[in-house]
Amino acid sequence: GGGTGFWAGNRNVDEHPQQQPQPSYVSKPTAGSALLFGGDVTHCGMPVESGIRSVLVCSFSTKTPVSLEDRLHGLQAPPKVSANFKGTI
C-alpha cells in the first residue's frame, strides 16, 4: 500500500485543503500491522504503490470533561459548522 497521510491543522485543513495539499506525515506500517489514531485527525489513504490494501475501519468518538464543547459525540453533529466547510456531516 501507499500508507496513510496525516495533516497538521485538522479543521482548517478540512476546510481549506488547497493550503496544504500534501500530508504533514505519511505512516507506512509493515504488512499485517494495525494503525490506531483519533478519528478527528485529518487523514486519508495514500495511493497504493504495489500490492493490495485491506482496511478494517472502526470508529469511536469519546467526550471527556476536558473536550471542547463542539466535539463530536457518537453520531451527533456538532452544534456549529464554519461557513467555509464544504463537506457533509
PDB file of N, CA and C in Angstrom:
ATOM      1  N   GLY A   1       0.827  -1.199   0.000  1.00  0.00           N
ATOM      2  CA  GLY A   1       0.000   0.000   0.000  1.00  0.00           C
ATOM      3  C   GLY A   1       0.853   1.237   0.000  1.00  0.00           C
ATOM      4  N   GLY A   2       0.212   2.366  -0.042  1.00  0.00           N
ATOM      5  CA  GLY A   2       0.913   3.644  -0.055  1.00  0.00           C
ATOM      6  C   GLY A   2       0.956   4.338   1.287  1.00  0.00           C
ATOM      7  N   GLY A   3       0.316   3.751   2.296  1.00  0.00           N
ATOM      8  CA  GLY A   3       0.342   4.337   3.626  1.00  0.00           C
ATOM      9  C   GLY A   3      -0.863   5.227   3.898  1.00  0.00           C
ATOM     10  N   THR A   4      -0.839   5.843   5.064  1.00  0.00           N
ATOM     11  CA  THR A   4      -1.897   6.754   5.493  1.00  0.00           C
ATOM     12  C   THR A   4      -1.279   8.130   5.725  1.00  0.00           C
ATOM     13  N   GLY A   5      -1.831   9.138   5.069  1.00  0.00           N
ATOM     14  CA  GLY A   5      -1.343  10.503   5.223  1.00  0.00           C
ATOM     15  C   GLY A   5      -2.071  11.220   6.342  1.00  0.00           C
ATOM     16  N   PHE A   6      -1.343  12.022   7.095  1.00  0.00           N
ATOM     17  CA  PHE A   6      -1.912  12.808   8.196  1.00  0.00           C
ATOM     18  C   PHE A   6      -1.543  14.274   7.998  1.00  0.00           C
ATOM     19  N   TRP A   7      -2.487  15.162   8.252  1.00  0.00           N
ATOM     20  CA  TRP A   7      -2.276  16.594   8.114  1.00  0.00           C
ATOM     21  C   TRP A   7      -2.333  17.280   9.466  1.00  0.00           C
ATOM     22  N   ALA A   8      -1.398  18.190   9.702  1.00  0.00           N
ATOM     23  CA  ALA A   8      -1.469  19.056  10.879  1.00  0.00           C
ATOM     24  C   ALA A   8      -2.506  20.132  10.567  1.00  0.00           C
ATOM     25  N   GLY A   9      -3.258  20.545  11.556  1.00  0.00           N
ATOM     26  CA  GLY A   9      -4.216  21.628  11.333  1.00  0.00           C
ATOM     27  C   GLY A   9      -5.662  21.201  11.386  1.00  0.00           C
ATOM     28  N   ASN A  10      -5.948  19.936  11.218  1.00  0.00           N
ATOM     29  CA  ASN A  10      -7.296  19.364  11.296  1.00  0.00           C
ATOM     30  C   ASN A  10      -8.377  20.182  10.618  1.00  0.00           C
ATOM     31  N   ARG A  11      -9.276  20.853  11.370  1.00  0.00           N
ATOM     32  CA  ARG A  11     -10.426  21.515  10.769  1.00  0.00           C
ATOM     33  C   ARG A  11     -10.013  22.529   9.702  1.00  0.00           C
ATOM     34  N   ASN A  12      -8.943  23.283   9.920  1.00  0.00           N
ATOM     35  CA  ASN A  12      -8.502  24.257   8.925  1.00  0.00           C
ATOM     36  C   ASN A  12      -8.112  23.561   7.629  1.00  0.00           C
ATOM     37  N   VAL A  13      -7.468  22.401   7.714  1.00  0.00           N
ATOM     38  CA  VAL A  13      -7.084  21.644   6.521  1.00  0.00           C
ATOM     39  C   VAL A  13      -8.333  21.105   5.826  1.00  0.00           C
ATOM     40  N   ASP A  14      -9.312  20.603   6.602  1.00  0.00           N
ATOM     41  CA  ASP A  14     -10.550  20.083   6.019  1.00  0.00           C
ATOM     42  C   ASP A  14     -11.276  21.145   5.206  1.00  0.00           C
ATOM     43  N   GLU A  15     -11.243  22.386   5.699  1.00  0.00           N
ATOM     44  CA  GLU A  15     -11.995  23.456   5.061  1.00  0.00           C
ATOM     45  C   GLU A  15     -11.201  24.200   3.985  1.00  0.00           C
ATOM     46  N   HIS A  16      -9.874  24.082   4.013  1.00  0.00           N
ATOM     47  CA  HIS A  16      -9.008  24.778   3.055  1.00  0.00           C
ATOM     48  C   HIS A  16      -7.911  23.829   2.554  1.00  0.00           C
ATOM     49  N   PRO A  17      -8.273  22.729   1.893  1.00  0.00           N
ATOM     50  CA  PRO A  17      -7.251  21.740   1.500  1.00  0.00           C
ATOM     51  C   PRO A  17      -6.189  22.277   0.558  1.00  0.00           C
ATOM     52  N   GLN A  18      -6.505  23.316  -0.221  1.00  0.00           N
ATOM     53  CA  GLN A  18      -5.528  23.882  -1.154  1.00  0.00           C
ATOM     54  C   GLN A  18      -4.352  24.519  -0.428  1.00  0.00           C
ATOM     55  N   GLN A  19      -4.513  24.869   0.849  1.00  0.00           N
ATOM     56  CA  GLN A  19      -3.425  25.495   1.597  1.00  0.00           C
ATOM     57  C   GLN A  19      -2.353  24.489   2.012  1.00  0.00           C
ATOM     58  N   GLN A  20      -2.700  23.224   2.076  1.00  0.00           N
ATOM     59  CA  GLN A  20      -1.728  22.182   2.444  1.00  0.00           C
ATOM     60  C   GLN A  20      -2.105  20.896   1.710  1.00  0.00           C
ATOM     61  N   PRO A  21      -1.835  20.842   0.387  1.00  0.00           N
ATOM     62  CA  PRO A  21      -2.275  19.689  -0.406  1.00  0.00           C
ATOM     63  C   PRO A  21      -1.557  18.385  -0.074  1.00  0.00           C
ATOM     64  N   GLN A  22      -0.352  18.444   0.473  1.00  0.00           N
ATOM     65  CA  GLN A  22       0.395  17.234   0.803  1.00  0.00           C
ATOM     66  C   GLN A  22       0.340  16.978   2.306  1.00  0.00           C
ATOM     67  N   PRO A  23       0.291  15.712   2.718  1.00  0.00           N
ATOM     68  CA  PRO A  23       0.240  15.416   4.149  1.00  0.00           C
ATOM     69  C   PRO A  23       1.494  15.862   4.886  1.00  0.00           C
ATOM     70  N   SER A  24       1.332  16.158   6.163  1.00  0.00           N
ATOM     71  CA  SER A  24       2.466  16.522   7.013  1.00  0.00           C
ATOM     72  C   SER A  24       3.310  15.300   7.331  1.00  0.00           C
ATOM     73  N   TYR A  25       2.661  14.129   7.350  1.00  0.00           N
ATOM     74  CA  TYR A  25       3.346  12.882   7.692  1.00  0.00           C
ATOM     75  C   TYR A  25       2.622  11.733   7.005  1.00  0.00           C
ATOM     76  N   VAL A  26       3.370  10.743   6.506  1.00  0.00           N
ATOM     77  CA  VAL A  26       2.782   9.536   5.930  1.00  0.00           C
ATOM     78  C   VAL A  26       3.310   8.339   6.704  1.00  0.00           C
ATOM     79  N   SER A  27       2.386   7.577   7.292  1.00  0.00           N
ATOM     80  CA  SER A  27       2.749   6.366   8.025  1.00  0.00           C
ATOM     81  C   SER A  27       2.641   5.178   7.082  1.00  0.00           C
ATOM     82  N   LYS A  28       3.690   4.355   7.034  1.00  0.00           N
ATOM     83  CA  LYS A  28       3.697   3.158   6.194  1.00  0.00           C
ATOM     84  C   LYS A  28       4.022   1.944   7.056  1.00  0.00           C
ATOM     85  N   PRO A  29       3.044   1.476   7.842  1.00  0.00           N
ATOM     86  CA  PRO A  29       3.314   0.319   8.695  1.00  0.00           C
ATOM     87  C   PRO A  29       3.585  -0.932   7.860  1.00  0.00           C
ATOM     88  N   THR A  30       4.290  -1.878   8.446  1.00  0.00           N
ATOM     89  CA  THR A  30       4.582  -3.125   7.737  1.00  0.00           C
ATOM     90  C   THR A  30       3.317  -3.942   7.545  1.00  0.00           C
ATOM     91  N   ALA A  31       3.312  -4.804   6.558  1.00  0.00           N
ATOM     92  CA  ALA A  31       2.161  -5.659   6.270  1.00  0.00           C
ATOM     93  C   ALA A  31       1.754  -6.424   7.525  1.00  0.00           C
ATOM     94  N   GLY A  32       0.449  -6.472   7.777  1.00  0.00           N
ATOM     95  CA  GLY A  32      -0.080  -7.171   8.938  1.00  0.00           C
ATOM     96  C   GLY A  32      -0.152  -6.328  10.194  1.00  0.00           C
ATOM     97  N   SER A  33       0.293  -5.075  10.117  1.00  0.00           N
ATOM     98  CA  SER A  33       0.266  -4.185  11.275  1.00  0.00           C
ATOM     99  C   SER A  33      -1.094  -3.508  11.409  1.00  0.00           C
ATOM    100  N   ALA A  34      -1.344  -2.952  12.580  1.00  0.00           N
ATOM    101  CA  ALA A  34      -2.539  -2.147  12.822  1.00  0.00           C
ATOM    102  C   ALA A  34      -2.111  -0.712  13.060  1.00  0.00           C
ATOM    103  N   LEU A  35      -2.926   0.217  12.621  1.00  0.00           N
ATOM    104  CA  LEU A  35      -2.660   1.638  12.807  1.00  0.00           C
ATOM    105  C   LEU A  35      -3.865   2.228  13.522  1.00  0.00           C
ATOM    106  N   LEU A  36      -3.654   2.763  14.708  1.00  0.00           N
ATOM    107  CA  LEU A  36      -4.736   3.345  15.502  1.00  0.00           C
ATOM    108  C   LEU A  36      -4.470   4.827  15.707  1.00  0.00           C
ATOM    109  N   PHE A  37      -5.518   5.638  15.550  1.00  0.00           N
ATOM    110  CA  PHE A  37      -5.387   7.080  15.767  1.00  0.00           C
ATOM    111  C   PHE A  37      -6.771   7.656  15.988  1.00  0.00           C
ATOM    112  N   GLY A  38      -6.819   8.846  16.564  1.00  0.00           N
ATOM    113  CA  GLY A  38      -8.091   9.522  16.808  1.00  0.00           C
ATOM    114  C   GLY A  38      -8.763   9.905  15.505  1.00  0.00           C
ATOM    115  N   GLY A  39     -10.054   9.673  15.419  1.00  0.00           N
ATOM    116  CA  GLY A  39     -10.798   9.953  14.195  1.00  0.00           C
ATOM    117  C   GLY A  39     -10.905  11.425  13.847  1.00  0.00           C
ATOM    118  N   ASP A  40     -10.607  12.302  14.796  1.00  0.00           N
ATOM    119  CA  ASP A  40     -10.686  13.726  14.488  1.00  0.00           C
ATOM    120  C   ASP A  40      -9.382  14.261  13.908  1.00  0.00           C
ATOM    121  N   VAL A  41      -8.466  13.363  13.580  1.00  0.00           N
ATOM    122  CA  VAL A  41      -7.216  13.732  12.923  1.00  0.00           C
ATOM    123  C   VAL A  41      -7.457  13.684  11.414  1.00  0.00           C
ATOM    124  N   THR A  42      -7.118  14.754  10.707  1.00  0.00           N
ATOM    125  CA  THR A  42      -7.309  14.766   9.258  1.00  0.00           C
ATOM    126  C   THR A  42      -6.361  13.757   8.627  1.00  0.00           C
ATOM    127  N   HIS A  43      -6.919  12.801   7.866  1.00  0.00           N
ATOM    128  CA  HIS A  43      -6.125  11.707   7.317  1.00  0.00           C
ATOM    129  C   HIS A  43      -6.766  11.189   6.027  1.00  0.00           C
ATOM    130  N   CYS A  44      -5.989  10.423   5.274  1.00  0.00           N
ATOM    131  CA  CYS A  44      -6.530   9.737   4.103  1.00  0.00           C
ATOM    132  C   CYS A  44      -5.583   8.612   3.703  1.00  0.00           C
ATOM    133  N   GLY A  45      -6.127   7.638   2.990  1.00  0.00           N
ATOM    134  CA  GLY A  45      -5.299   6.576   2.432  1.00  0.00           C
ATOM    135  C   GLY A  45      -4.544   7.123   1.229  1.00  0.00           C
ATOM    136  N   MET A  46      -3.253   6.915   1.213  1.00  0.00           N
ATOM    137  CA  MET A  46      -2.438   7.362   0.086  1.00  0.00           C
ATOM    138  C   MET A  46      -2.558   6.334  -1.040  1.00  0.00           C
ATOM    139  N   PRO A  47      -2.259   6.726  -2.274  1.00  0.00           N
ATOM    140  CA  PRO A  47      -2.371   5.782  -3.389  1.00  0.00           C
ATOM    141  C   PRO A  47      -1.532   4.516  -3.154  1.00  0.00           C
ATOM    142  N   VAL A  48      -2.096   3.366  -3.520  1.00  0.00           N
ATOM    143  CA  VAL A  48      -1.402   2.090  -3.380  1.00  0.00           C
ATOM    144  C   VAL A  48      -0.275   2.033  -4.406  1.00  0.00           C
ATOM    145  N   GLU A  49       0.943   1.784  -3.934  1.00  0.00           N
ATOM    146  CA  GLU A  49       2.108   1.737  -4.811  1.00  0.00           C
ATOM    147  C   GLU A  49       2.312   0.349  -5.402  1.00  0.00           C
ATOM    148  N   SER A  50       1.990  -0.681  -4.634  1.00  0.00           N
ATOM    149  CA  SER A  50       2.051  -2.056  -5.126  1.00  0.00           C
ATOM    150  C   SER A  50       1.246  -2.930  -4.178  1.00  0.00           C
ATOM    151  N   GLY A  51       0.786  -4.075  -4.675  1.00  0.00           N
ATOM    152  CA  GLY A  51       0.032  -4.990  -3.834  1.00  0.00           C
ATOM    153  C   GLY A  51      -1.412  -4.559  -3.651  1.00  0.00           C
ATOM    154  N   ILE A  52      -2.022  -5.073  -2.596  1.00  0.00           N
ATOM    155  CA  ILE A  52      -3.435  -4.825  -2.302  1.00  0.00           C
ATOM    156  C   ILE A  52      -3.555  -4.273  -0.889  1.00  0.00           C
ATOM    157  N   ARG A  53      -4.350  -3.239  -0.715  1.00  0.00           N
ATOM    158  CA  ARG A  53      -4.603  -2.690   0.613  1.00  0.00           C
ATOM    159  C   ARG A  53      -5.911  -3.280   1.142  1.00  0.00           C
ATOM    160  N   SER A  54      -5.849  -3.819   2.345  1.00  0.00           N
ATOM    161  CA  SER A  54      -7.047  -4.281   3.045  1.00  0.00           C
ATOM    162  C   SER A  54      -7.207  -3.427   4.287  1.00  0.00           C
ATOM    163  N   VAL A  55      -8.405  -2.892   4.487  1.00  0.00           N
ATOM    164  CA  VAL A  55      -8.635  -1.972   5.595  1.00  0.00           C
ATOM    165  C   VAL A  55      -9.852  -2.397   6.393  1.00  0.00           C
ATOM    166  N   LEU A  56      -9.720  -2.431   7.694  1.00  0.00           N
ATOM    167  CA  LEU A  56     -10.836  -2.625   8.612  1.00  0.00           C
ATOM    168  C   LEU A  56     -10.945  -1.330   9.405  1.00  0.00           C
ATOM    169  N   VAL A  57     -12.063  -0.642   9.274  1.00  0.00           N
ATOM    170  CA  VAL A  57     -12.234   0.646   9.943  1.00  0.00           C
ATOM    171  C   VAL A  57     -13.242   0.504  11.075  1.00  0.00           C
ATOM    172  N   CYS A  58     -12.855   0.953  12.239  1.00  0.00           N
ATOM    173  CA  CYS A  58     -13.742   1.023  13.399  1.00  0.00           C
ATOM    174  C   CYS A  58     -13.699   2.460  13.888  1.00  0.00           C
ATOM    175  N   SER A  59     -14.851   3.034  14.126  1.00  0.00           N
ATOM    176  CA  SER A  59     -14.896   4.434  14.523  1.00  0.00           C
ATOM    177  C   SER A  59     -15.516   4.572  15.903  1.00  0.00           C
ATOM    178  N   PHE A  60     -14.805   5.262  16.773  1.00  0.00           N
ATOM    179  CA  PHE A  60     -15.283   5.537  18.117  1.00  0.00           C
ATOM    180  C   PHE A  60     -15.116   7.019  18.373  1.00  0.00           C
ATOM    181  N   SER A  61     -16.056   7.596  19.057  1.00  0.00           N
ATOM    182  CA  SER A  61     -15.963   9.007  19.395  1.00  0.00           C
ATOM    183  C   SER A  61     -16.176   9.149  20.894  1.00  0.00           C
ATOM    184  N   THR A  62     -15.228   9.770  21.560  1.00  0.00           N
ATOM    185  CA  THR A  62     -15.330   9.932  23.005  1.00  0.00           C
ATOM    186  C   THR A  62     -15.436  11.398  23.365  1.00  0.00           C
ATOM    187  N   LYS A  63     -16.018  11.652  24.500  1.00  0.00           N
ATOM    188  CA  LYS A  63     -16.084  13.011  25.015  1.00  0.00           C
ATOM    189  C   LYS A  63     -15.717  12.932  26.489  1.00  0.00           C
ATOM    190  N   THR A  64     -14.725  13.713  26.858  1.00  0.00           N
ATOM    191  CA  THR A  64     -14.255  13.718  28.238  1.00  0.00           C
ATOM    192  C   THR A  64     -14.516  15.090  28.854  1.00  0.00           C
ATOM    193  N   PRO A  65     -14.329  15.237  30.153  1.00  0.00           N
ATOM    194  CA  PRO A  65     -14.546  16.541  30.783  1.00  0.00           C
ATOM    195  C   PRO A  65     -13.668  17.661  30.206  1.00  0.00           C
ATOM    196  N   VAL A  66     -12.549  17.314  29.566  1.00  0.00           N
ATOM    197  CA  VAL A  66     -11.678  18.351  29.005  1.00  0.00           C
ATOM    198  C   VAL A  66     -11.905  18.569  27.511  1.00  0.00           C
ATOM    199  N   SER A  67     -12.877  17.856  26.906  1.00  0.00           N
ATOM    200  CA  SER A  67     -13.172  18.015  25.486  1.00  0.00           C
ATOM    201  C   SER A  67     -13.767  19.381  25.202  1.00  0.00           C
ATOM    202  N   LEU A  68     -13.519  19.900  24.005  1.00  0.00           N
ATOM    203  CA  LEU A  68     -14.140  21.152  23.572  1.00  0.00           C
ATOM    204  C   LEU A  68     -15.647  20.960  23.475  1.00  0.00           C
ATOM    205  N   GLU A  69     -16.396  22.031  23.629  1.00  0.00           N
ATOM    206  CA  GLU A  69     -17.857  21.954  23.600  1.00  0.00           C
ATOM    207  C   GLU A  69     -18.394  21.421  22.275  1.00  0.00           C
ATOM    208  N   ASP A  70     -17.732  21.766  21.146  1.00  0.00           N
ATOM    209  CA  ASP A  70     -18.250  21.336  19.847  1.00  0.00           C
ATOM    210  C   ASP A  70     -17.693  19.978  19.403  1.00  0.00           C
ATOM    211  N   ARG A  71     -17.059  19.248  20.328  1.00  0.00           N
ATOM    212  CA  ARG A  71     -16.522  17.919  19.999  1.00  0.00           C
ATOM    213  C   ARG A  71     -17.660  16.980  19.642  1.00  0.00           C
ATOM    214  N   LEU A  72     -17.492  16.249  18.548  1.00  0.00           N
ATOM    215  CA  LEU A  72     -18.488  15.249  18.173  1.00  0.00           C
ATOM    216  C   LEU A  72     -18.592  14.191  19.253  1.00  0.00           C
ATOM    217  N   HIS A  73     -19.788  13.701  19.433  1.00  0.00           N
ATOM    218  CA  HIS A  73     -20.016  12.630  20.392  1.00  0.00           C
ATOM    219  C   HIS A  73     -20.957  11.637  19.732  1.00  0.00           C
ATOM    220  N   GLY A  74     -20.467  10.444  19.468  1.00  0.00           N
ATOM    221  CA  GLY A  74     -21.293   9.434  18.804  1.00  0.00           C
ATOM    222  C   GLY A  74     -21.657   9.889  17.415  1.00  0.00           C
ATOM    223  N   LEU A  75     -22.937   9.791  17.063  1.00  0.00           N
ATOM    224  CA  LEU A  75     -23.392  10.165  15.729  1.00  0.00           C
ATOM    225  C   LEU A  75     -24.019  11.549  15.700  1.00  0.00           C
ATOM    226  N   GLN A  76     -23.896  12.319  16.756  1.00  0.00           N
ATOM    227  CA  GLN A  76     -24.471  13.657  16.795  1.00  0.00           C
ATOM    228  C   GLN A  76     -23.589  14.625  16.018  1.00  0.00           C
ATOM    229  N   ALA A  77     -24.214  15.519  15.278  1.00  0.00           N
ATOM    230  CA  ALA A  77     -23.461  16.552  14.556  1.00  0.00           C
ATOM    231  C   ALA A  77     -23.029  17.632  15.536  1.00  0.00           C
ATOM    232  N   PRO A  78     -21.938  18.325  15.255  1.00  0.00           N
ATOM    233  CA  PRO A  78     -21.521  19.414  16.141  1.00  0.00           C
ATOM    234  C   PRO A  78     -22.563  20.530  16.114  1.00  0.00           C
ATOM    235  N   PRO A  79     -22.628  21.325  17.150  1.00  0.00           N
ATOM    236  CA  PRO A  79     -23.638  22.378  17.196  1.00  0.00           C
ATOM    237  C   PRO A  79     -23.411  23.495  16.193  1.00  0.00           C
ATOM    238  N   LYS A  80     -22.190  23.629  15.659  1.00  0.00           N
ATOM    239  CA  LYS A  80     -21.940  24.669  14.676  1.00  0.00           C
ATOM    240  C   LYS A  80     -20.895  24.188  13.677  1.00  0.00           C
ATOM    241  N   VAL A  81     -20.970  24.709  12.467  1.00  0.00           N
ATOM    242  CA  VAL A  81     -20.004  24.370  11.425  1.00  0.00           C
ATOM    243  C   VAL A  81     -19.595  25.674  10.756  1.00  0.00           C
ATOM    244  N   SER A  82     -18.317  25.812  10.496  1.00  0.00           N
ATOM    245  CA  SER A  82     -17.786  27.000   9.858  1.00  0.00           C
ATOM    246  C   SER A  82     -18.447  27.228   8.502  1.00  0.00           C
ATOM    247  N   ALA A  83     -18.629  28.480   8.133  1.00  0.00           N
ATOM    248  CA  ALA A  83     -19.213  28.834   6.838  1.00  0.00           C
ATOM    249  C   ALA A  83     -18.356  28.337   5.681  1.00  0.00           C
ATOM    250  N   ASN A  84     -17.053  28.099   5.908  1.00  0.00           N
ATOM    251  CA  ASN A  84     -16.150  27.623   4.858  1.00  0.00           C
ATOM    252  C   ASN A  84     -16.229  26.117   4.631  1.00  0.00           C
ATOM    253  N   PHE A  85     -16.891  25.390   5.510  1.00  0.00           N
ATOM    254  CA  PHE A  85     -16.955  23.935   5.394  1.00  0.00           C
ATOM    255  C   PHE A  85     -17.807  23.552   4.204  1.00  0.00           C
ATOM    256  N   LYS A  86     -17.250  22.771   3.276  1.00  0.00           N
ATOM    257  CA  LYS A  86     -17.960  22.400   2.051  1.00  0.00           C
ATOM    258  C   LYS A  86     -18.332  20.919   2.020  1.00  0.00           C
ATOM    259  N   GLY A  87     -18.025  20.180   3.070  1.00  0.00           N
ATOM    260  CA  GLY A  87     -18.306  18.754   3.111  1.00  0.00           C
ATOM    261  C   GLY A  87     -19.691  18.468   3.641  1.00  0.00           C
ATOM    262  N   THR A  88     -19.912  17.217   3.985  1.00  0.00           N
ATOM    263  CA  THR A  88     -21.176  16.801   4.570  1.00  0.00           C
ATOM    264  C   THR A  88     -20.915  16.229   5.948  1.00  0.00           C
ATOM    265  N   ILE A  89     -21.929  16.260   6.757  1.00  0.00           N
ATOM    266  CA  ILE A  89     -21.795  15.719   8.118  1.00  0.00           C
ATOM    267  C   ILE A  89     -22.655  14.484   8.221  1.00  0.00           C
TER     268      ILE A  89
END
